[in-house]
Coordinates of C-alpha atoms and ligand atoms in Angstrom, one line a residue:
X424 CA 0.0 0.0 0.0
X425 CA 2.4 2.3 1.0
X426 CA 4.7 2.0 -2.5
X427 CA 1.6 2.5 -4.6
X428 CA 1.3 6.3 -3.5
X429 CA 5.0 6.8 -3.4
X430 CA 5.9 5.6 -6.7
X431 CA 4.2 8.5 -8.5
X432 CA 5.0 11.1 -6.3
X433 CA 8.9 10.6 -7.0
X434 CA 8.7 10.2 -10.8
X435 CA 6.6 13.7 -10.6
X436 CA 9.1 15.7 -8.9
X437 CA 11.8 14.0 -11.2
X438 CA 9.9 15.6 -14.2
X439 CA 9.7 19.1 -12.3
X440 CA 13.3 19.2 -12.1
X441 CA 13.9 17.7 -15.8
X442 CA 11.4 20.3 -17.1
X443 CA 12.9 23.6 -15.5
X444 CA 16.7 22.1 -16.0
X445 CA 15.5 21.7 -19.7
X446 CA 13.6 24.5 -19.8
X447 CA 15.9 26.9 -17.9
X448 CA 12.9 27.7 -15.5
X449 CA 10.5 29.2 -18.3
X450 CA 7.5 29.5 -16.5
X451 CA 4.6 26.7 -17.8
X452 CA 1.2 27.2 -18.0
X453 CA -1.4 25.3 -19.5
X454 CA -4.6 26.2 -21.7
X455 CA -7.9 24.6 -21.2
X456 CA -8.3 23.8 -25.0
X457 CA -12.5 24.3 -24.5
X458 CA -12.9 28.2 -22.5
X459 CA -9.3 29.1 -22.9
X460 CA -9.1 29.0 -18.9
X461 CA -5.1 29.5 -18.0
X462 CA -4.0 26.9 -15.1
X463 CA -0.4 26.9 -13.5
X464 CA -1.0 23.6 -12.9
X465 CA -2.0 20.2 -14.8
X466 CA -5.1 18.8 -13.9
X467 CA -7.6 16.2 -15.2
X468 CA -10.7 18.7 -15.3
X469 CA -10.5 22.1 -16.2
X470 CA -11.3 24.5 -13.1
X471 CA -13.5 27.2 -14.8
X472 CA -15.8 25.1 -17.2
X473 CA -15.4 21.5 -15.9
X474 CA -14.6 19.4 -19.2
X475 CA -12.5 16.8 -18.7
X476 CA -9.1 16.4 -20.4
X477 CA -8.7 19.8 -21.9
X478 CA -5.9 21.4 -20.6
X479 CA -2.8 21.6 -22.6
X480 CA 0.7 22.8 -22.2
X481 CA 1.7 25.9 -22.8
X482 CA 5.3 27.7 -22.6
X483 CA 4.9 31.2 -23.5
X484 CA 9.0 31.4 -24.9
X485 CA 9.2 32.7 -28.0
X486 CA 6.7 35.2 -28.8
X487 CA 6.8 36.5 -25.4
X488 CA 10.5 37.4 -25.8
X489 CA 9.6 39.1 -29.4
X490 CA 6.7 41.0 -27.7
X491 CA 9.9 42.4 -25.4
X492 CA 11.8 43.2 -28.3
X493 CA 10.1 45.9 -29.3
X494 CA 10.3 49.6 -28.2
X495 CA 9.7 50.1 -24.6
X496 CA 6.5 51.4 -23.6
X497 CA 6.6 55.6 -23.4
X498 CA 5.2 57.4 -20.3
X499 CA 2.1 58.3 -20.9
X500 CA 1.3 60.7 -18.1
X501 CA -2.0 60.5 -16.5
X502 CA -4.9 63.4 -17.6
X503 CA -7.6 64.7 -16.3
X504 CA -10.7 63.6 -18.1
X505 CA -12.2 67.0 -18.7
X506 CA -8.8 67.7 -21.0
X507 CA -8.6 64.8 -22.7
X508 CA -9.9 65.6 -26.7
X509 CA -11.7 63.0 -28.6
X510 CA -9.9 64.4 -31.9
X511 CA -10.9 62.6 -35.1
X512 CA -10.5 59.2 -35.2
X513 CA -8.9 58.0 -38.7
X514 CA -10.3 56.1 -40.5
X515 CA -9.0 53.6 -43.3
X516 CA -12.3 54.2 -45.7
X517 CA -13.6 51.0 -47.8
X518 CA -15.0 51.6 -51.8
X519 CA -18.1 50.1 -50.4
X520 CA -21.1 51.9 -48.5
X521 CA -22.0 49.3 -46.8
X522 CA -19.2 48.0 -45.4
X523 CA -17.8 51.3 -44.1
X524 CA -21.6 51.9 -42.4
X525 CA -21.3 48.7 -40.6
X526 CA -17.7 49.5 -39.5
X527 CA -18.7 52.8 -38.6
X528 CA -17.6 54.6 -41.1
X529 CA -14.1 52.8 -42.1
X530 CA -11.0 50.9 -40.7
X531 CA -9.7 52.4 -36.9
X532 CA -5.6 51.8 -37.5
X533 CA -4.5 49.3 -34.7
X534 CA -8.1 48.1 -34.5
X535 CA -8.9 44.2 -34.8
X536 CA -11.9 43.0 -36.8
X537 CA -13.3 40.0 -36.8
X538 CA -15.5 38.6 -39.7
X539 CA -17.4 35.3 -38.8
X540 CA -19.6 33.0 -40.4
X541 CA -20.2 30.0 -41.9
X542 CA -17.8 28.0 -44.1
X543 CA -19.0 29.0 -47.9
X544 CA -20.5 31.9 -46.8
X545 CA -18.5 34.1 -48.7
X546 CA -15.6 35.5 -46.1
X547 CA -12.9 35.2 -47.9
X548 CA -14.8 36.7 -50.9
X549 CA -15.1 39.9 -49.0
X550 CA -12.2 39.7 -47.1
X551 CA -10.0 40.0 -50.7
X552 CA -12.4 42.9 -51.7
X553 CA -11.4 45.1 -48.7
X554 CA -7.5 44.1 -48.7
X555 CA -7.5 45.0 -51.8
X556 CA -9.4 48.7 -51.8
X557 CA -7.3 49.2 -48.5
X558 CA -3.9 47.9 -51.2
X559 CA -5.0 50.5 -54.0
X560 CA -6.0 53.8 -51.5
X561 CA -3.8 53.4 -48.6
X562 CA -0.4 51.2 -49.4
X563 CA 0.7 47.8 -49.5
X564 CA -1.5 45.3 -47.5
X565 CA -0.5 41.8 -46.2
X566 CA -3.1 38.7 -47.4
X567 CA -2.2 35.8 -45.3
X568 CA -3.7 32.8 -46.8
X569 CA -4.1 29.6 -44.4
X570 CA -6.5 28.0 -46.5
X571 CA -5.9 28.5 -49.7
X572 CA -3.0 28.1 -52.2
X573 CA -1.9 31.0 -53.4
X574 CA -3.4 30.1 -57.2
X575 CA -6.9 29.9 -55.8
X576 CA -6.7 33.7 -54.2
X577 CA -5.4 34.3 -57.7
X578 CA -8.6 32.7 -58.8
X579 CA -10.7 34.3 -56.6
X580 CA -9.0 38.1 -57.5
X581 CA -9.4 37.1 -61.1
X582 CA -13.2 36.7 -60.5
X583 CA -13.3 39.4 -58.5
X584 CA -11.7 42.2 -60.5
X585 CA -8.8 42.8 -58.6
X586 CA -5.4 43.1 -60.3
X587 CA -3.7 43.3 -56.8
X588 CA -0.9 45.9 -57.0
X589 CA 0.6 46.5 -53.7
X590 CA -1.9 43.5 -52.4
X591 CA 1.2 40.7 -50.9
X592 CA -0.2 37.1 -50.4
X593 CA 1.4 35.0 -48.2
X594 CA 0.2 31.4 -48.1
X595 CA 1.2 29.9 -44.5
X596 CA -0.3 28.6 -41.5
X597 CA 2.6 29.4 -39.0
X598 CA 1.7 32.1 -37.0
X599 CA 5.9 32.4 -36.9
X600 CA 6.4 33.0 -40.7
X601 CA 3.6 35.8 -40.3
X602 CA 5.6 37.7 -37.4
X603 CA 8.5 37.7 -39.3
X604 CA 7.5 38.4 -42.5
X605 CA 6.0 41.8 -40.4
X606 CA 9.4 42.1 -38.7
X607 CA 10.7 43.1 -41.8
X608 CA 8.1 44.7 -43.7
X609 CA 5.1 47.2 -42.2
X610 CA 1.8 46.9 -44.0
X611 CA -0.8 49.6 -43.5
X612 CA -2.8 46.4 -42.8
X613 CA -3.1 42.5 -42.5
X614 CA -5.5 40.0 -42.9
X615 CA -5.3 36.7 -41.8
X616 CA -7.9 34.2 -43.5
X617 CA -8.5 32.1 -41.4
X618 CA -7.3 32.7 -37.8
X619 CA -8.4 28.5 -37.3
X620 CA -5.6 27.6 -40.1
X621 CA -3.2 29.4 -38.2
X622 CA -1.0 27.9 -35.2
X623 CA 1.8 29.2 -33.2
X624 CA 4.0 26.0 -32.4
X625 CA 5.1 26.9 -28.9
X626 CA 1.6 25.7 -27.5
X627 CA 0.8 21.8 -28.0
X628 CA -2.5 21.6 -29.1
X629 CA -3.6 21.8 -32.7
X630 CA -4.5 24.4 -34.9
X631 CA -8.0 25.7 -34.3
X632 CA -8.5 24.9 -30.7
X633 CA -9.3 27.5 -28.8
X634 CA -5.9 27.9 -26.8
X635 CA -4.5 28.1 -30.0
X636 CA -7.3 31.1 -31.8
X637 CA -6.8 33.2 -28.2
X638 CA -3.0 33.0 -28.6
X639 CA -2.9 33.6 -32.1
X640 CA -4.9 36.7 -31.5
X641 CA -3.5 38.1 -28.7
X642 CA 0.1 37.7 -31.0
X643 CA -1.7 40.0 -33.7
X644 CA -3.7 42.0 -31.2
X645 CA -0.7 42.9 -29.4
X646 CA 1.3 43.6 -32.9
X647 CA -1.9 45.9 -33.9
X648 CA -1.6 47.9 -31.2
X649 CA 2.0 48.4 -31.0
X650 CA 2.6 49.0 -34.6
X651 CA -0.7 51.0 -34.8
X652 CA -1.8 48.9 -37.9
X653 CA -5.5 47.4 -38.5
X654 CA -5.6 43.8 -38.6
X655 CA -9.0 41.8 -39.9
X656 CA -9.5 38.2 -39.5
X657 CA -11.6 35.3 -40.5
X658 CA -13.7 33.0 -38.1
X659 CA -15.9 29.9 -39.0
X660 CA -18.4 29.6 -36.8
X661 CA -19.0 26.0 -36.2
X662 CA -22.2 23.6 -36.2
X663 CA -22.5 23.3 -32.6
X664 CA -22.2 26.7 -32.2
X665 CA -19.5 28.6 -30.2
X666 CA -16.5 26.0 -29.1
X667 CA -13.2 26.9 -30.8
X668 CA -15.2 29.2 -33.2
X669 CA -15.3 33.3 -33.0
X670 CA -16.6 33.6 -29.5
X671 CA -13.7 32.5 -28.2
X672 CA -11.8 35.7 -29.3
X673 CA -14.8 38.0 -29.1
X674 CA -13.4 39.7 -25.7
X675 CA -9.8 40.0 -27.4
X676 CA -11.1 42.2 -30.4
X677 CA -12.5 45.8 -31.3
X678 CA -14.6 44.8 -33.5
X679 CA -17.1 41.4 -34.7
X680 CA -18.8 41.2 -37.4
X681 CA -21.2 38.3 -38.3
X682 CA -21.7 37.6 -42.3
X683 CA -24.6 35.8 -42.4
X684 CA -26.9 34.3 -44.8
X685 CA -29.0 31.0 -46.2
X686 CA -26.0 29.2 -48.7
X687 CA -29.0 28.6 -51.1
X688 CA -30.4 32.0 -51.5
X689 CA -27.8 34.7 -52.8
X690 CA -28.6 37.9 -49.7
X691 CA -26.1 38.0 -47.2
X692 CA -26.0 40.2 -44.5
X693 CA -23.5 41.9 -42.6
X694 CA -23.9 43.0 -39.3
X695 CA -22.0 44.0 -36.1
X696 CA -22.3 41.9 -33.2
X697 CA -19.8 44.4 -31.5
X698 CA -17.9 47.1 -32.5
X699 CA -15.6 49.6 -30.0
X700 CA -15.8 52.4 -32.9
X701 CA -19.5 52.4 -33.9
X702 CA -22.8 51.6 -33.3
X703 CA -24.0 47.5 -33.3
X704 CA -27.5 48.5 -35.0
X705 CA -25.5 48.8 -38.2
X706 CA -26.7 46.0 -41.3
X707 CA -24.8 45.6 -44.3
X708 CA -27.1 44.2 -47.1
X709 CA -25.4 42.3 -50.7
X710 CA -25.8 39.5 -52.9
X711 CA -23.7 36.9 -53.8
X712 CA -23.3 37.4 -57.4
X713 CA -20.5 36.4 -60.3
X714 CA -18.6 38.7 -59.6
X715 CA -18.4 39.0 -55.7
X716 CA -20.6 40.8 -53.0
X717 CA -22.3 43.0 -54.6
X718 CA -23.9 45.5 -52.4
X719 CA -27.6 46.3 -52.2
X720 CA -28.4 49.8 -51.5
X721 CA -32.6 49.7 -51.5
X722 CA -32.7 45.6 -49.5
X723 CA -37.0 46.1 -49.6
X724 CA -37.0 46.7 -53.3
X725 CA -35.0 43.5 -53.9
X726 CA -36.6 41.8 -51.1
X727 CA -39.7 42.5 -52.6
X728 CA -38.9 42.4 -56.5
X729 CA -40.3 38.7 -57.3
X730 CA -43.7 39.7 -55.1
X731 CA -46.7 39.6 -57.0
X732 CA -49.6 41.6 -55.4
X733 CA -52.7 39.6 -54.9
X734 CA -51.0 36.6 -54.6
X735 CA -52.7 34.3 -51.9
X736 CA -51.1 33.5 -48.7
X737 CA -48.4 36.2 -49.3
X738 CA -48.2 39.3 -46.6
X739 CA -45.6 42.2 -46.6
X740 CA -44.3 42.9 -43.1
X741 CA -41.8 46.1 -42.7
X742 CA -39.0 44.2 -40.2
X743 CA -35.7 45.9 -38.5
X744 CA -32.4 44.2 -39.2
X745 CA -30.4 46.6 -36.7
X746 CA -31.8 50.0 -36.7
X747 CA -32.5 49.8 -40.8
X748 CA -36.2 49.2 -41.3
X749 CA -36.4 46.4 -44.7
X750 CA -39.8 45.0 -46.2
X751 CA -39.5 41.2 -46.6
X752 CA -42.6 38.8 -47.8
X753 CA -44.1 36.4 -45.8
X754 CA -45.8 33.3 -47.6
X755 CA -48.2 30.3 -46.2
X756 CA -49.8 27.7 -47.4
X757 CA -52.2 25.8 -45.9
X758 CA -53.6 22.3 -46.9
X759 CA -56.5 19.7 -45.7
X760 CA -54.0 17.3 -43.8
X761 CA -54.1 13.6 -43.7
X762 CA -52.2 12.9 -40.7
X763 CA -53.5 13.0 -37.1
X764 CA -50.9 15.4 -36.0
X765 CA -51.1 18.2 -39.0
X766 CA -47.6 19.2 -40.0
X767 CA -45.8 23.0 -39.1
X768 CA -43.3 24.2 -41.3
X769 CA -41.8 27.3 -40.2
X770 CA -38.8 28.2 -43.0
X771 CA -37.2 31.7 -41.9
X772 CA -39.2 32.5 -38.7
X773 CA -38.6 30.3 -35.4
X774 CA -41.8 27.2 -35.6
X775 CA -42.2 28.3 -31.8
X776 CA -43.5 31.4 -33.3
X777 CA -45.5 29.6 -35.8
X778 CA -47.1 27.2 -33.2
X779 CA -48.0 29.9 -31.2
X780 CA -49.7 32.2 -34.2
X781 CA -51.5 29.1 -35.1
X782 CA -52.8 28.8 -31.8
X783 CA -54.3 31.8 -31.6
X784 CA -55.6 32.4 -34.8
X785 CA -57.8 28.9 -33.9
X786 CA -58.8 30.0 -29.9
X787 CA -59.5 33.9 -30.8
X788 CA -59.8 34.3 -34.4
X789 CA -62.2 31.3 -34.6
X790 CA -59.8 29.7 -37.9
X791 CA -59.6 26.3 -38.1
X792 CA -56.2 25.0 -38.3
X793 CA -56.6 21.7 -36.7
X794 CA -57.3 19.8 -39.8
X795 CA -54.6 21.9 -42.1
X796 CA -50.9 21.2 -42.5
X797 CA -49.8 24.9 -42.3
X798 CA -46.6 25.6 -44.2
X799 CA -45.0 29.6 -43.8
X800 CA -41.9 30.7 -45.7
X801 CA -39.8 34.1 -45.5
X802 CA -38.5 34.5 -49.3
X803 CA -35.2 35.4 -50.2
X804 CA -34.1 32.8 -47.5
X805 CA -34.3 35.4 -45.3
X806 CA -34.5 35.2 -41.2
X807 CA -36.9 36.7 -39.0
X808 CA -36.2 36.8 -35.4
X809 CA -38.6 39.7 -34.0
X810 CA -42.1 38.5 -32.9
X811 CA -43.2 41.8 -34.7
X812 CA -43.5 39.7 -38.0
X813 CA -46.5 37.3 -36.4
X814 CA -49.3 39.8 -37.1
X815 CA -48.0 39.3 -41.0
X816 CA -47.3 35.9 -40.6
X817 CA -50.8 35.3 -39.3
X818 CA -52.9 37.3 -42.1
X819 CA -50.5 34.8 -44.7
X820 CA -52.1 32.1 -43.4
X821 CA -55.9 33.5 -42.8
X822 CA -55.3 34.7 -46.8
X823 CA -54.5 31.1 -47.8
X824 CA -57.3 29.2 -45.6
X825 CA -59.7 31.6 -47.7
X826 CA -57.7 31.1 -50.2
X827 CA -58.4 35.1 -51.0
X828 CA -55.5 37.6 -51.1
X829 CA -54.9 40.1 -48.8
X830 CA -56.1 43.7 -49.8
X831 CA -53.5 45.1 -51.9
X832 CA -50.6 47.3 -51.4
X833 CA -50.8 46.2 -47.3
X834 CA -48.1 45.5 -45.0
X835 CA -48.7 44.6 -41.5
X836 CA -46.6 44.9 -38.4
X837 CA -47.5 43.7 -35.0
X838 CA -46.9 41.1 -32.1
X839 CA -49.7 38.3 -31.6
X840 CA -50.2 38.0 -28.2
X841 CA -52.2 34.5 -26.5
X842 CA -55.3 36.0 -26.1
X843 CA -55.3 37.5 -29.6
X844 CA -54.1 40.9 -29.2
X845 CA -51.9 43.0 -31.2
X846 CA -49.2 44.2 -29.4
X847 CA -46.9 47.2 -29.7
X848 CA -43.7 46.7 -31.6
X849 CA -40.3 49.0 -31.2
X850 CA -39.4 51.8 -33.8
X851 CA -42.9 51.6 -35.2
X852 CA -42.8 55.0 -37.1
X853 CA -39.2 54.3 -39.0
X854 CA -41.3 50.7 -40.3
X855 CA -44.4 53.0 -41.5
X856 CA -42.1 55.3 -43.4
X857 CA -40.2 52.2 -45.0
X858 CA -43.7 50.8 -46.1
X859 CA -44.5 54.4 -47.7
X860 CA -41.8 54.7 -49.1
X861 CA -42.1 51.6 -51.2
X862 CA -45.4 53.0 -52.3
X863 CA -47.8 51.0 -50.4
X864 CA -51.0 52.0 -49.3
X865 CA -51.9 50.6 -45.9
X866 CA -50.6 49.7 -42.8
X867 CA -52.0 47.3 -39.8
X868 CA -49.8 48.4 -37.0
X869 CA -50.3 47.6 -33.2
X870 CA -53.6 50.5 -31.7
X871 CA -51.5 52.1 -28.9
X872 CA -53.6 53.1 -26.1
X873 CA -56.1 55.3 -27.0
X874 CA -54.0 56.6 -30.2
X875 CA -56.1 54.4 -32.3
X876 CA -56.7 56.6 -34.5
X877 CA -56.1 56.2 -38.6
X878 CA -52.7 58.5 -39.8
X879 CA -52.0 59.4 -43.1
X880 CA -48.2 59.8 -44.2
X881 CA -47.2 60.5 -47.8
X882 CA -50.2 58.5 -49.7
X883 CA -50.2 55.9 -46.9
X884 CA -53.1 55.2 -44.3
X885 CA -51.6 53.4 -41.1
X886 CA -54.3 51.7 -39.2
X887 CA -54.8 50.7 -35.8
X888 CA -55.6 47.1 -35.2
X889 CA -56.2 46.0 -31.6
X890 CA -57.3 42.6 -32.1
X891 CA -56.3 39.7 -34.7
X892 CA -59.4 39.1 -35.4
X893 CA -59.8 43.0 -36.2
X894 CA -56.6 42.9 -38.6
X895 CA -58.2 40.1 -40.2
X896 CA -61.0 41.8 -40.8
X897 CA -59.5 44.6 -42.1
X898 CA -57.3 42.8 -44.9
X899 CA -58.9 39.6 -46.3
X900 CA -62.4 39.7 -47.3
X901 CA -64.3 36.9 -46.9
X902 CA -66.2 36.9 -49.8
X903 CA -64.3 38.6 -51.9
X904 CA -65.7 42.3 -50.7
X905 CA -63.0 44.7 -49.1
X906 CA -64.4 46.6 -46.0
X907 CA -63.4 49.9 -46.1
X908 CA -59.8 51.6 -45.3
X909 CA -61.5 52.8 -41.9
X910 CA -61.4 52.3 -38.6
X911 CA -65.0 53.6 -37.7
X912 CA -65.9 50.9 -39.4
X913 CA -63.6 48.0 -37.9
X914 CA -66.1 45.4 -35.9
X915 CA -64.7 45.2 -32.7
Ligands
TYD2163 P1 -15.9 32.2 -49.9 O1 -15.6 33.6 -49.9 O2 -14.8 31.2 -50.3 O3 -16.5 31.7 -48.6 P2 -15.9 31.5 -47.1 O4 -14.5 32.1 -47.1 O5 -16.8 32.1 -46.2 O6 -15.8 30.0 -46.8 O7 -17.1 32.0 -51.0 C1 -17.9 30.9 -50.9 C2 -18.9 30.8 -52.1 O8 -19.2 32.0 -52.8 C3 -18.5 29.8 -53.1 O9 -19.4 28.7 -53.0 C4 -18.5 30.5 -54.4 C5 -19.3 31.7 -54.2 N1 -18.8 32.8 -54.9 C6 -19.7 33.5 -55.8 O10 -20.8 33.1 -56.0 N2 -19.2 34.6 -56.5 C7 -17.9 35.0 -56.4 O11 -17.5 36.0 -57.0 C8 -17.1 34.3 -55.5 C9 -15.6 34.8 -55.3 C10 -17.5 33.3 -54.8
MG2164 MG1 -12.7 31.2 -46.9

């Protein structure tokens, strides 16, 4: 009994002293590989988020010592806060609108940017588009490739229109061959596609863990700020979500933004999940074309270009993506169902939503759903995450069980609440001038207190609708015969 114990306790200390003999006493640490958690210690479960057998060995040599090499730190006195000035903050400025809006107006030097999204969702396609208006306006720009040989970016420039003067490509995934190729050169920026492809080979786990993405970053970050030169970098985001993939650097970085978009459909949008030089209500809108990212400057006119008026099951619903008000159409179909259980099909809004919607349009709008597979599909492969799209979603499918359109040139905004009523929606006033501007003629929006009241606004009429089964009313006929544009006359 008493050797067992021992044994191990010997052959430990024996590997202490090898290790610091070896190692000259560099100071270890290790990495938990799954929150990036910094132990002094080995252990068997990571002490902040509990998984088992993530920690990994870490010896912060190398890039520590090349982090000393550079230029000592000035003193920067201390100030009172009343004298410090603001000044103007430079900005590196992009060739395209929409980009520079969702960075806040352009590229802060010594700023790191993150662009995330799905594999295929076009990063790297918008990545080369920046680095290379950056290359032609403001000098010679670093493209470090970790992904792709050096023929594809070619490829990809070729497609894209970009002869690349003063654009360098450097195709590695050694974090080491990056810091020295900036040693002797200085960029007015870098981008490094993808920060998963590259490693630093002083810490032992592979490339893409997340003790590898936080080092890697805080390498660059720490360059950025030094050298006072913008970096931007790649993420994927992966299936399950948030392990090894851009959240785990979010903290380290000024600025994340999210490209996002359904791979089938061609919209993608850009948006800032946060952003230490401008607002996170910003949303970039493009399209996947030939020839790139092309950007779309009016979304609800190409969001609503395939829409034909009077079409059944079909609403228009004036949604915010940020602070930018966009029109997007909402289509159901329902059908007699054969099953005992009749099928939901939400495409584009969250089926929660879609139960719930369903639910009340049976309990207080007096439809029955119970025998009908309901189907409802945002077009465009768009997503709708604000419950201010059910009052819409819920007049698509009314219009398709009475398989009559709704009244024409109407959009409706609204939450549908469980015992029928419409509730009030943020930013109400910038939807109704979206939906005028596009020309339409009626609104439904939520009746606000006793403001409930019709309001005209350059041709359109906004009406109050307190109820569903008011709204309902209001925009499908069920024979066929419109009731008036008026809220006098609105059964209640
Ligand atoms: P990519 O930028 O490689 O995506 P990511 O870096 O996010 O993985 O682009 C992916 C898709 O975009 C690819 O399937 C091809 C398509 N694409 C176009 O449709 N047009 C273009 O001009 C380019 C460059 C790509
Ligand atoms: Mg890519």
């Amino acid at each position: 009994m008493a050797a067992g114990p021992t044994a191990p306790a010997v052959e430990t200390d024996l590997k202490q002293v090898h290790r610091s003999v070896i190692r000259g006493r560099v100071k270890t640490i290790f990495v938990c590989e799954s929150c990036g958690n910094e132990s002094p210690k080995w252990e068997g479960r990571c002490p902040s988020c509990r998984a088992w057998n993530t920690l990994v060995e870490f010896r912060p040599g190398r890039r520590e010592r090349r982090a000393g090499s550079r230029a000592p730190a000035s003193e920067v006195p201390a100030q009172e806060l009343s004298q410090v000035s603001v000044g103007h903050l430079p900005r590196l400025r992009l060739s395209s609108t929409e980009v520079n809006r969702v960075l806040g107006g352009g590229i802060v030097p010594g700023s790191v940017v993150v662009i995330a999204g799905d594999p295929g969702i076009g990063k790297s396609t918008l990545l080369l588009r920046i680095a290379a208006d950056i290359a032609e306006t403001a000098g010679q720009t670093l493209y470090v490739s970790g992904e792709e040989s050096m023929a594809q970016v070619k490829m990809r420039a070729e497609r894209l229109g970009i002869p690349g003067r003063r654009l360098v490509l450097l195709q590695t995934t050694a974090l080491d061959d990056v810091m020295n190729h900036l040693e002797r050169s200085r960029p007015v920026m870098v981008v490094v596609d993808s920060i998963q492809a590259v490693y630093d080979d002083s810490l032992a786990s592979t490339a893409g863990s997340v003790a590898q993405i936080r080092e890697c970053t805080r390498t660059l970050t720490e360059w950025a700020k030094v050298q006072n030169v913008p970096v931007i970098l790649t993420g994927h985001v992966t299936k399950g979500g948030e392990i090894a993939g851009p959240k785990a650097l979010e903290h380290m970085v000024d600025v994340v933004l999210y490209l996002e978009g359904d791979p089938i459909s061609s919209w993608r949008l850009l948006r800032a999940m946060k952003n230490r030089f401008g607002s996170t209500n910003e949303v970039g809108v493009f399209e996947m074309a030939e020839n790139g990212l092309v950007e779309v400057a009016d979304p609800s006119s190409a969001f609503l270009a395939e829409r034909r008026d009077g079409a059944v099951g079909s609403t228009v619903v004036p949604v915010l993506e940020g602070s930018r008000p966009m029109l997007v159409e909402v289509q159901a179909l329902t059908s007699p169902s054969i099953l005992p259980v009749p099928r939901r099909i939400a495409t584009g809004i969250d089926i929660n939503r879609l139960l719930l919607v369903c639910a009340v349009l049976t309990r207080r709008a007096g439809m029955s759903l119970a025998n009908h597979d309901v189907v409802v599909n945002v077009t465009g492969g768009l997503k709708i995450t604000e419950p201010a799209a059910d009052l819409g979603v819920a007049l698509a499918i009314v219009s398709s069980l009475r398989d009559a359109p709704v009244a024409p040139h109407l959009a409706a905004v609204g939450e549908v609440g469980l015992s029928g009523e419409v509730r009030r929606v943020p930013q109400i006033q910038r939807r109704v001038a979206e939906v005028a501007r596009l020309g339409m003629r009626q609104c439904l929006v939520p009746a606000m207190g006793d403001q409930a009241r019709e309001e005209r606004l350059e041709g359109l009429v906004s009406t109050p609708v307190g109820t569903l089964g008011q709204a309902v009313a209001v925009s499908i006929p069920r024979n066929g015969r419109r009731p008036p544009v008026d809220s006098r006359a609105i059964p209640t």
